């Protein structure tokens, strides 16, 4: 991150050199003292601005997740059991590692919020939140006290999203990631079996995944969106019902999201309606045939009657 502000640091160093060079002329300039003070104030404010923007160790990450996700916030380090790692949620300490000792949510207020939903990796100090809720949104601060010390802030927002998707057979369904212009690794699984992956511009789908009671599985029915990683299933079948899991991996965090897809067969009511339509159609057809037959019958009888009358008149 420091490299992004390298020109500003160079600028500060140049101003410092100019300030030192101007010391020799202070006695000649009646306003020398005032000018020096203004330069010092400007340099101080510039340095504070760089500190605020994270040049000296403070990294800010903004992330968006959905309810019930399994979220892991990465420290980016591997603890040597000498550093002290502390996690804070809205300035409340929620977890820490000191040497080999791990503590999570020992505070009453913390326990009321998370209730056994926090996990801490003893190797990296990464913090996992199981089944995250909208109430868990906020600022998560990581402090690593060691040599060197560092800080990282995660600004987490949590959105509500429908995770159970009822669909009908032969429909097309898309499982949305909620990501735009992704550059992370995304892996899709169906009932814990790999079915698709996207890594940057490369994506692949496992077209020979075997579904229960089906020899074709998802063959030629899976599509991955290169921009979002969303998974589309075409001509969905009853055997496609189950749990779809999306795993999103990045350097700063990992997210596991679940979708429960329920594929319904053609509703019984629809079948009844179709059967009724078929019966009504058959009845109408029979009636039409009967009417035609009756008309022809009447016409034949009338002709015979007319012929009989003509014959009687001739006699």
Short mmCIF file of C-alpha atoms in Angstrom, two decimals:
data_model
loop_
_atom_site.label_atom_id
_atom_site.label_comp_id
_atom_site.label_asym_id
_atom_site.label_seq_id
_atom_site.Cartn_x
_atom_site.Cartn_y
_atom_site.Cartn_z
CA UNK A 1 0.00 0.00 0.00
CA UNK A 2 2.90 2.39 0.72
CA UNK A 3 3.96 2.33 -2.93
CA UNK A 4 0.67 4.00 -3.86
CA UNK A 5 1.77 7.12 -1.98
CA UNK A 6 5.48 7.07 -2.91
CA UNK A 7 5.31 10.42 -4.78
CA UNK A 8 3.88 12.11 -1.68
CA UNK A 9 6.68 10.73 0.51
CA UNK A 10 9.27 11.99 -1.97
CA UNK A 11 7.55 15.37 -1.91
CA UNK A 12 7.78 15.50 1.90
CA UNK A 13 11.49 14.63 1.82
CA UNK A 14 12.11 17.36 -0.72
CA UNK A 15 10.29 19.87 1.46
CA UNK A 16 12.40 18.81 4.45
CA UNK A 17 15.60 19.40 2.47
CA UNK A 18 14.38 22.81 1.36
CA UNK A 19 13.45 23.63 4.94
CA UNK A 20 16.97 22.72 6.13
CA UNK A 21 18.54 24.72 3.30
CA UNK A 22 16.49 27.76 4.22
CA UNK A 23 17.83 27.76 7.80
CA UNK A 24 20.87 29.77 6.70
CA UNK A 25 18.68 32.57 5.47
CA UNK A 26 16.36 32.82 8.45
CA UNK A 27 18.33 35.69 9.98
CA UNK A 28 18.08 37.65 6.74
CA UNK A 29 14.34 37.11 6.42
CA UNK A 30 12.19 38.91 8.96
CA UNK A 31 9.47 36.41 8.32
CA UNK A 32 11.84 33.41 8.47
CA UNK A 33 10.47 32.10 11.73
CA UNK A 34 6.89 32.32 10.57
CA UNK A 35 7.71 30.67 7.22
CA UNK A 36 9.55 27.82 8.95
CA UNK A 37 6.60 27.25 11.28
CA UNK A 38 4.17 27.15 8.35
CA UNK A 39 6.39 24.64 6.51
CA UNK A 40 6.61 22.46 9.58
CA UNK A 41 2.83 22.57 10.04
CA UNK A 42 2.28 21.66 6.37
CA UNK A 43 4.68 18.71 6.61
CA UNK A 44 3.02 17.53 9.82
CA UNK A 45 -0.46 17.65 8.29
CA UNK A 46 0.73 15.83 5.16
CA UNK A 47 2.30 13.09 7.28
CA UNK A 48 -0.88 12.73 9.34
CA UNK A 49 -2.85 12.43 6.10
CA UNK A 50 -0.63 9.58 4.97
CA UNK A 51 -1.00 7.90 8.34
CA UNK A 52 -4.78 8.17 8.07
CA UNK A 53 -4.71 6.62 4.61
CA UNK A 54 -2.82 3.58 5.79
CA UNK A 55 0.78 4.10 4.62
CA UNK A 56 2.29 3.04 7.93
CA UNK A 57 0.64 -0.30 8.62
CA UNK A 58 -3.13 0.33 8.84
CA UNK A 59 -5.06 -1.50 6.11
CA UNK A 60 -8.81 -1.07 5.61
CA UNK A 61 -10.92 -3.67 3.82
CA UNK A 62 -14.58 -3.26 2.89
CA UNK A 63 -16.56 -6.44 2.33
CA UNK A 64 -20.19 -7.47 1.85
CA UNK A 65 -21.66 -10.83 2.88
CA UNK A 66 -25.12 -12.34 3.28
CA UNK A 67 -26.86 -13.82 6.28
CA UNK A 68 -25.85 -17.36 7.33
CA UNK A 69 -22.52 -17.15 5.47
CA UNK A 70 -19.44 -18.72 7.06
CA UNK A 71 -16.95 -15.84 7.05
CA UNK A 72 -13.21 -15.96 7.77
CA UNK A 73 -11.17 -12.76 8.19
CA UNK A 74 -7.52 -13.44 7.36
CA UNK A 75 -4.60 -11.95 9.26
CA UNK A 76 -2.16 -12.58 6.41
CA UNK A 77 0.48 -13.84 8.84
CA UNK A 78 1.57 -17.06 10.48
CA UNK A 79 1.95 -16.62 14.21
CA UNK A 80 5.26 -17.52 15.84
CA UNK A 81 3.59 -17.85 19.25
CA UNK A 82 5.46 -14.73 20.35
CA UNK A 83 3.15 -12.18 18.79
CA UNK A 84 -0.07 -11.19 20.50
CA UNK A 85 -3.10 -11.13 18.21
CA UNK A 86 -6.24 -9.32 19.26
CA UNK A 87 -9.60 -8.97 17.51
CA UNK A 88 -12.12 -6.22 18.28
CA UNK A 89 -15.71 -5.80 17.15
CA UNK A 90 -16.87 -2.17 17.35
CA UNK A 91 -14.12 -1.62 19.97
CA UNK A 92 -15.19 -4.67 22.03
CA UNK A 93 -12.45 -7.28 22.39
CA UNK A 94 -13.84 -10.58 21.09
CA UNK A 95 -10.78 -12.84 20.64
CA UNK A 96 -7.05 -12.99 21.29
CA UNK A 97 -4.00 -15.22 21.03
CA UNK A 98 -1.14 -14.86 23.50
CA UNK A 99 1.53 -17.47 22.93
CA UNK A 100 -0.28 -20.82 22.91
CA UNK A 101 -3.29 -19.47 24.78
CA UNK A 102 -6.45 -18.79 22.75
CA UNK A 103 -9.44 -16.91 24.12
CA UNK A 104 -12.70 -16.09 22.34
CA UNK A 105 -15.60 -14.08 23.66
CA UNK A 106 -14.83 -14.07 27.36
CA UNK A 107 -16.67 -10.78 27.75
CA UNK A 108 -20.38 -10.98 28.66
CA UNK A 109 -21.32 -8.39 26.03
CA UNK A 110 -19.39 -10.31 23.37
CA UNK A 111 -21.06 -13.59 24.33
CA UNK A 112 -24.48 -11.99 24.02
CA UNK A 113 -23.67 -10.92 20.46
CA UNK A 114 -21.93 -13.99 19.02
CA UNK A 115 -22.92 -16.91 21.29
CA UNK A 116 -20.34 -19.59 20.40
CA UNK A 117 -20.13 -18.51 16.75
CA UNK A 118 -16.46 -17.42 16.80
CA UNK A 119 -13.47 -19.57 15.87
CA UNK A 120 -9.80 -18.58 15.99
CA UNK A 121 -7.08 -20.32 13.97
CA UNK A 122 -4.15 -21.04 16.28
CA UNK A 123 -1.66 -20.98 13.39
CA UNK A 124 -2.63 -17.72 11.69
CA UNK A 125 -4.93 -16.00 14.16
CA UNK A 126 -7.61 -15.68 11.45
CA UNK A 127 -11.11 -15.11 12.82
CA UNK A 128 -14.11 -17.14 11.60
CA UNK A 129 -17.75 -16.22 12.19
CA UNK A 130 -20.24 -19.01 11.66
CA UNK A 131 -23.78 -18.28 10.44
CA UNK A 132 -23.23 -14.52 10.35
CA UNK A 133 -26.28 -12.31 10.97
CA UNK A 134 -27.25 -8.77 10.02
CA UNK A 135 -26.63 -7.73 13.64
CA UNK A 136 -22.98 -8.77 13.20
CA UNK A 137 -22.32 -5.98 10.68
CA UNK A 138 -19.72 -3.45 11.79
CA UNK A 139 -16.01 -2.81 12.18
CA UNK A 140 -13.69 -5.72 12.96
CA UNK A 141 -10.23 -4.55 13.98
CA UNK A 142 -7.17 -6.79 14.00
CA UNK A 143 -4.15 -5.82 16.13
CA UNK A 144 -0.91 -7.75 15.90
CA UNK A 145 1.42 -6.77 18.74
CA UNK A 146 4.90 -7.92 17.85
CA UNK A 147 7.93 -6.93 15.87
CA UNK A 148 6.71 -5.30 13.74
CA UNK A 149 3.21 -4.43 14.97
CA UNK A 150 0.36 -3.90 12.52
CA UNK A 151 -3.35 -3.21 12.30
CA UNK A 152 -6.07 -4.17 9.86
CA UNK A 153 -9.71 -3.05 9.80
CA UNK A 154 -12.55 -5.00 8.16
CA UNK A 155 -15.71 -3.00 7.44
CA UNK A 156 -18.34 -5.74 7.14
CA UNK A 157 -21.89 -5.28 5.88
CA UNK A 158 -24.39 -8.14 6.07
CA UNK A 159 -27.36 -8.40 3.70
CA UNK A 160 -30.44 -10.57 3.84
CA UNK A 161 -30.78 -12.98 0.91
CA UNK A 162 -33.12 -15.81 0.05
CA UNK A 163 -31.16 -19.05 0.44
CA UNK A 164 -33.96 -21.55 -0.31
CA UNK A 165 -34.98 -21.57 -3.97
CA UNK A 166 -38.09 -23.55 -4.99
CA UNK A 167 -38.21 -24.07 -8.76
CA UNK A 168 -40.12 -26.21 -11.22
CA UNK A 169 -38.73 -28.88 -13.47
CA UNK A 170 -37.32 -27.77 -16.83
CA UNK A 171 -36.88 -24.17 -15.62
CA UNK A 172 -33.57 -22.25 -15.68
CA UNK A 173 -32.21 -21.11 -12.31
CA UNK A 174 -29.25 -18.83 -11.52
CA UNK A 175 -27.44 -18.90 -8.16
CA UNK A 176 -26.11 -15.36 -7.74
CA UNK A 177 -22.85 -14.59 -5.93
CA UNK A 178 -23.59 -10.91 -5.42
CA UNK A 179 -20.07 -10.13 -6.68
CA UNK A 180 -19.29 -7.66 -9.47
CA UNK A 181 -16.05 -7.80 -11.50
CA UNK A 182 -14.64 -10.57 -9.37
CA UNK A 183 -10.96 -11.46 -9.28
CA UNK A 184 -11.18 -14.03 -6.48
CA UNK A 185 -11.20 -17.82 -6.64
CA UNK A 186 -14.74 -19.23 -6.59
CA UNK A 187 -15.60 -22.89 -6.19
CA UNK A 188 -19.08 -24.42 -6.53
CA UNK A 189 -20.06 -27.73 -4.96
CA UNK A 190 -23.27 -29.75 -5.17
CA UNK A 191 -23.86 -31.94 -2.10
CA UNK A 192 -20.10 -31.57 -1.34
CA UNK A 193 -19.08 -32.67 -4.86
CA UNK A 194 -17.11 -30.25 -7.05
CA UNK A 195 -19.07 -28.99 -10.06
CA UNK A 196 -17.49 -25.66 -11.13
CA UNK A 197 -14.62 -23.24 -10.50
CA UNK A 198 -13.59 -19.79 -11.66
CA UNK A 199 -10.12 -18.34 -11.13
CA UNK A 200 -9.61 -14.95 -12.71
CA UNK A 201 -10.44 -15.31 -16.40
CA UNK A 202 -10.31 -19.12 -16.31
CA UNK A 203 -13.38 -21.17 -15.47
CA UNK A 204 -14.28 -24.82 -15.70
CA UNK A 205 -17.34 -26.93 -15.03
CA UNK A 206 -17.46 -30.60 -14.20
CA UNK A 207 -19.95 -31.84 -16.79
CA UNK A 208 -19.81 -35.50 -15.78
CA UNK A 209 -20.92 -35.08 -12.18
CA UNK A 210 -23.27 -37.97 -11.49
CA UNK A 211 -26.61 -37.05 -9.97
CA UNK A 212 -28.64 -39.55 -8.07
CA UNK A 213 -30.83 -41.65 -10.39
CA UNK A 214 -29.26 -40.07 -13.47
CA UNK A 215 -26.46 -41.11 -15.79
CA UNK A 216 -26.04 -37.71 -17.40
CA UNK A 217 -25.70 -35.50 -14.31
CA UNK A 218 -25.24 -31.83 -15.23
CA UNK A 219 -23.92 -32.56 -18.70
CA UNK A 220 -24.01 -29.36 -20.80
CA UNK A 221 -26.39 -27.71 -18.34
CA UNK A 222 -23.97 -25.60 -16.23
CA UNK A 223 -22.80 -22.08 -17.10
CA UNK A 224 -20.47 -19.77 -15.13
CA UNK A 225 -20.58 -15.99 -15.46
CA UNK A 226 -17.03 -14.71 -16.00
CA UNK A 227 -17.78 -11.36 -14.35
CA UNK A 228 -19.64 -12.47 -11.23
CA UNK A 229 -19.02 -16.21 -10.87
CA UNK A 230 -22.79 -16.84 -10.69
CA UNK A 231 -23.86 -20.39 -11.60
CA UNK A 232 -26.72 -21.05 -14.02
CA UNK A 233 -28.43 -24.45 -14.34
CA UNK A 234 -30.59 -24.95 -17.41
CA UNK A 235 -33.41 -27.48 -17.85
CA UNK A 236 -33.30 -28.24 -14.13
CA UNK A 237 -34.46 -31.67 -12.98
CA UNK A 238 -35.82 -33.22 -9.84
CA UNK A 239 -32.44 -34.94 -9.29
CA UNK A 240 -30.79 -31.49 -9.13
CA UNK A 241 -32.43 -30.80 -5.76
CA UNK A 242 -29.92 -30.40 -2.95
CA UNK A 243 -27.37 -28.12 -1.27
CA UNK A 244 -25.17 -25.94 -3.47
CA UNK A 245 -22.16 -24.39 -1.73
CA UNK A 246 -20.15 -21.44 -3.00
CA UNK A 247 -16.64 -20.86 -1.62
CA UNK A 248 -15.03 -17.47 -2.27
CA UNK A 249 -11.31 -17.20 -1.47
CA UNK A 250 -9.24 -14.01 -1.43
CA UNK A 251 -6.12 -12.82 0.37
CA UNK A 252 -8.18 -10.87 2.91
CA UNK A 253 -11.12 -13.19 3.59
CA UNK A 254 -12.95 -16.42 2.76
CA UNK A 255 -16.70 -16.88 2.47
CA UNK A 256 -18.78 -20.06 2.28
CA UNK A 257 -22.37 -19.53 1.12
CA UNK A 258 -25.10 -22.17 0.83
CA UNK A 259 -28.14 -22.38 -1.45
CA UNK A 260 -30.86 -24.95 -0.89
CA UNK A 261 -32.48 -25.73 -4.24
CA UNK A 262 -35.79 -27.59 -4.24
CA UNK A 263 -36.98 -28.79 -7.65
CA UNK A 264 -40.68 -29.54 -7.67
CA UNK A 265 -42.27 -31.94 -10.11
CA UNK A 266 -45.25 -30.81 -12.17
CA UNK A 267 -47.85 -29.92 -9.52
CA UNK A 268 -50.73 -32.37 -9.07
CA UNK A 269 -53.19 -29.52 -9.55
CA UNK A 270 -51.76 -28.86 -12.98
CA UNK A 271 -52.18 -32.52 -13.84
CA UNK A 272 -55.79 -32.42 -12.66
CA UNK A 273 -56.45 -29.33 -14.74
CA UNK A 274 -54.82 -30.94 -17.75
CA UNK A 275 -56.86 -34.10 -17.25
CA UNK A 276 -60.04 -32.06 -16.95
CA UNK A 277 -59.20 -30.19 -20.12
CA UNK A 278 -58.57 -33.49 -21.88
CA UNK A 279 -61.88 -34.92 -20.64
CA UNK A 280 -63.81 -31.79 -21.60
CA UNK A 281 -62.14 -31.83 -25.01
CA UNK A 282 -63.09 -35.46 -25.50
CA UNK A 283 -66.69 -34.77 -24.43
CA UNK A 284 -66.93 -31.82 -26.80
CA UNK A 285 -65.55 -33.95 -29.61
CA UNK A 286 -68.09 -36.68 -28.86
CA UNK A 287 -70.89 -34.12 -28.79
CA UNK A 288 -69.77 -32.68 -32.13
CA UNK A 289 -69.72 -36.16 -33.65
CA UNK A 290 -73.13 -36.89 -32.14
CA UNK A 291 -74.57 -33.64 -33.47
CA UNK A 292 -73.19 -34.29 -36.94
CA UNK A 293 -74.55 -37.82 -36.85
CA UNK A 294 -77.95 -36.59 -35.65
CA UNK A 295 -78.10 -33.93 -38.36
CA UNK A 296 -77.25 -36.48 -41.01
CA UNK A 297 -79.77 -38.92 -39.56
CA UNK A 298 -82.52 -36.32 -39.56
CA UNK A 299 -81.66 -35.32 -43.09
CA UNK A 300 -81.84 -38.96 -44.23
CA UNK A 301 -85.17 -39.53 -42.49
CA UNK A 302 -86.60 -36.36 -44.02
CA UNK A 303 -85.55 -37.37 -47.48
CA UNK A 304 -87.15 -40.78 -47.07
CA UNK A 305 -90.34 -39.18 -45.80
CA UNK A 306 -90.45 -36.79 -48.77
CA UNK A 307 -89.91 -39.64 -51.22
CA UNK A 308 -92.67 -41.64 -49.58
CA UNK A 309 -95.10 -38.72 -49.92
CA UNK A 310 -94.21 -38.28 -53.58
CA UNK A 311 -94.82 -41.97 -54.28
CA UNK A 312 -98.21 -41.86 -52.57
CA UNK A 313 -99.27 -38.84 -54.62
CA UNK A 314 -98.34 -40.62 -57.82
CA UNK A 315 -100.55 -43.53 -56.88
#
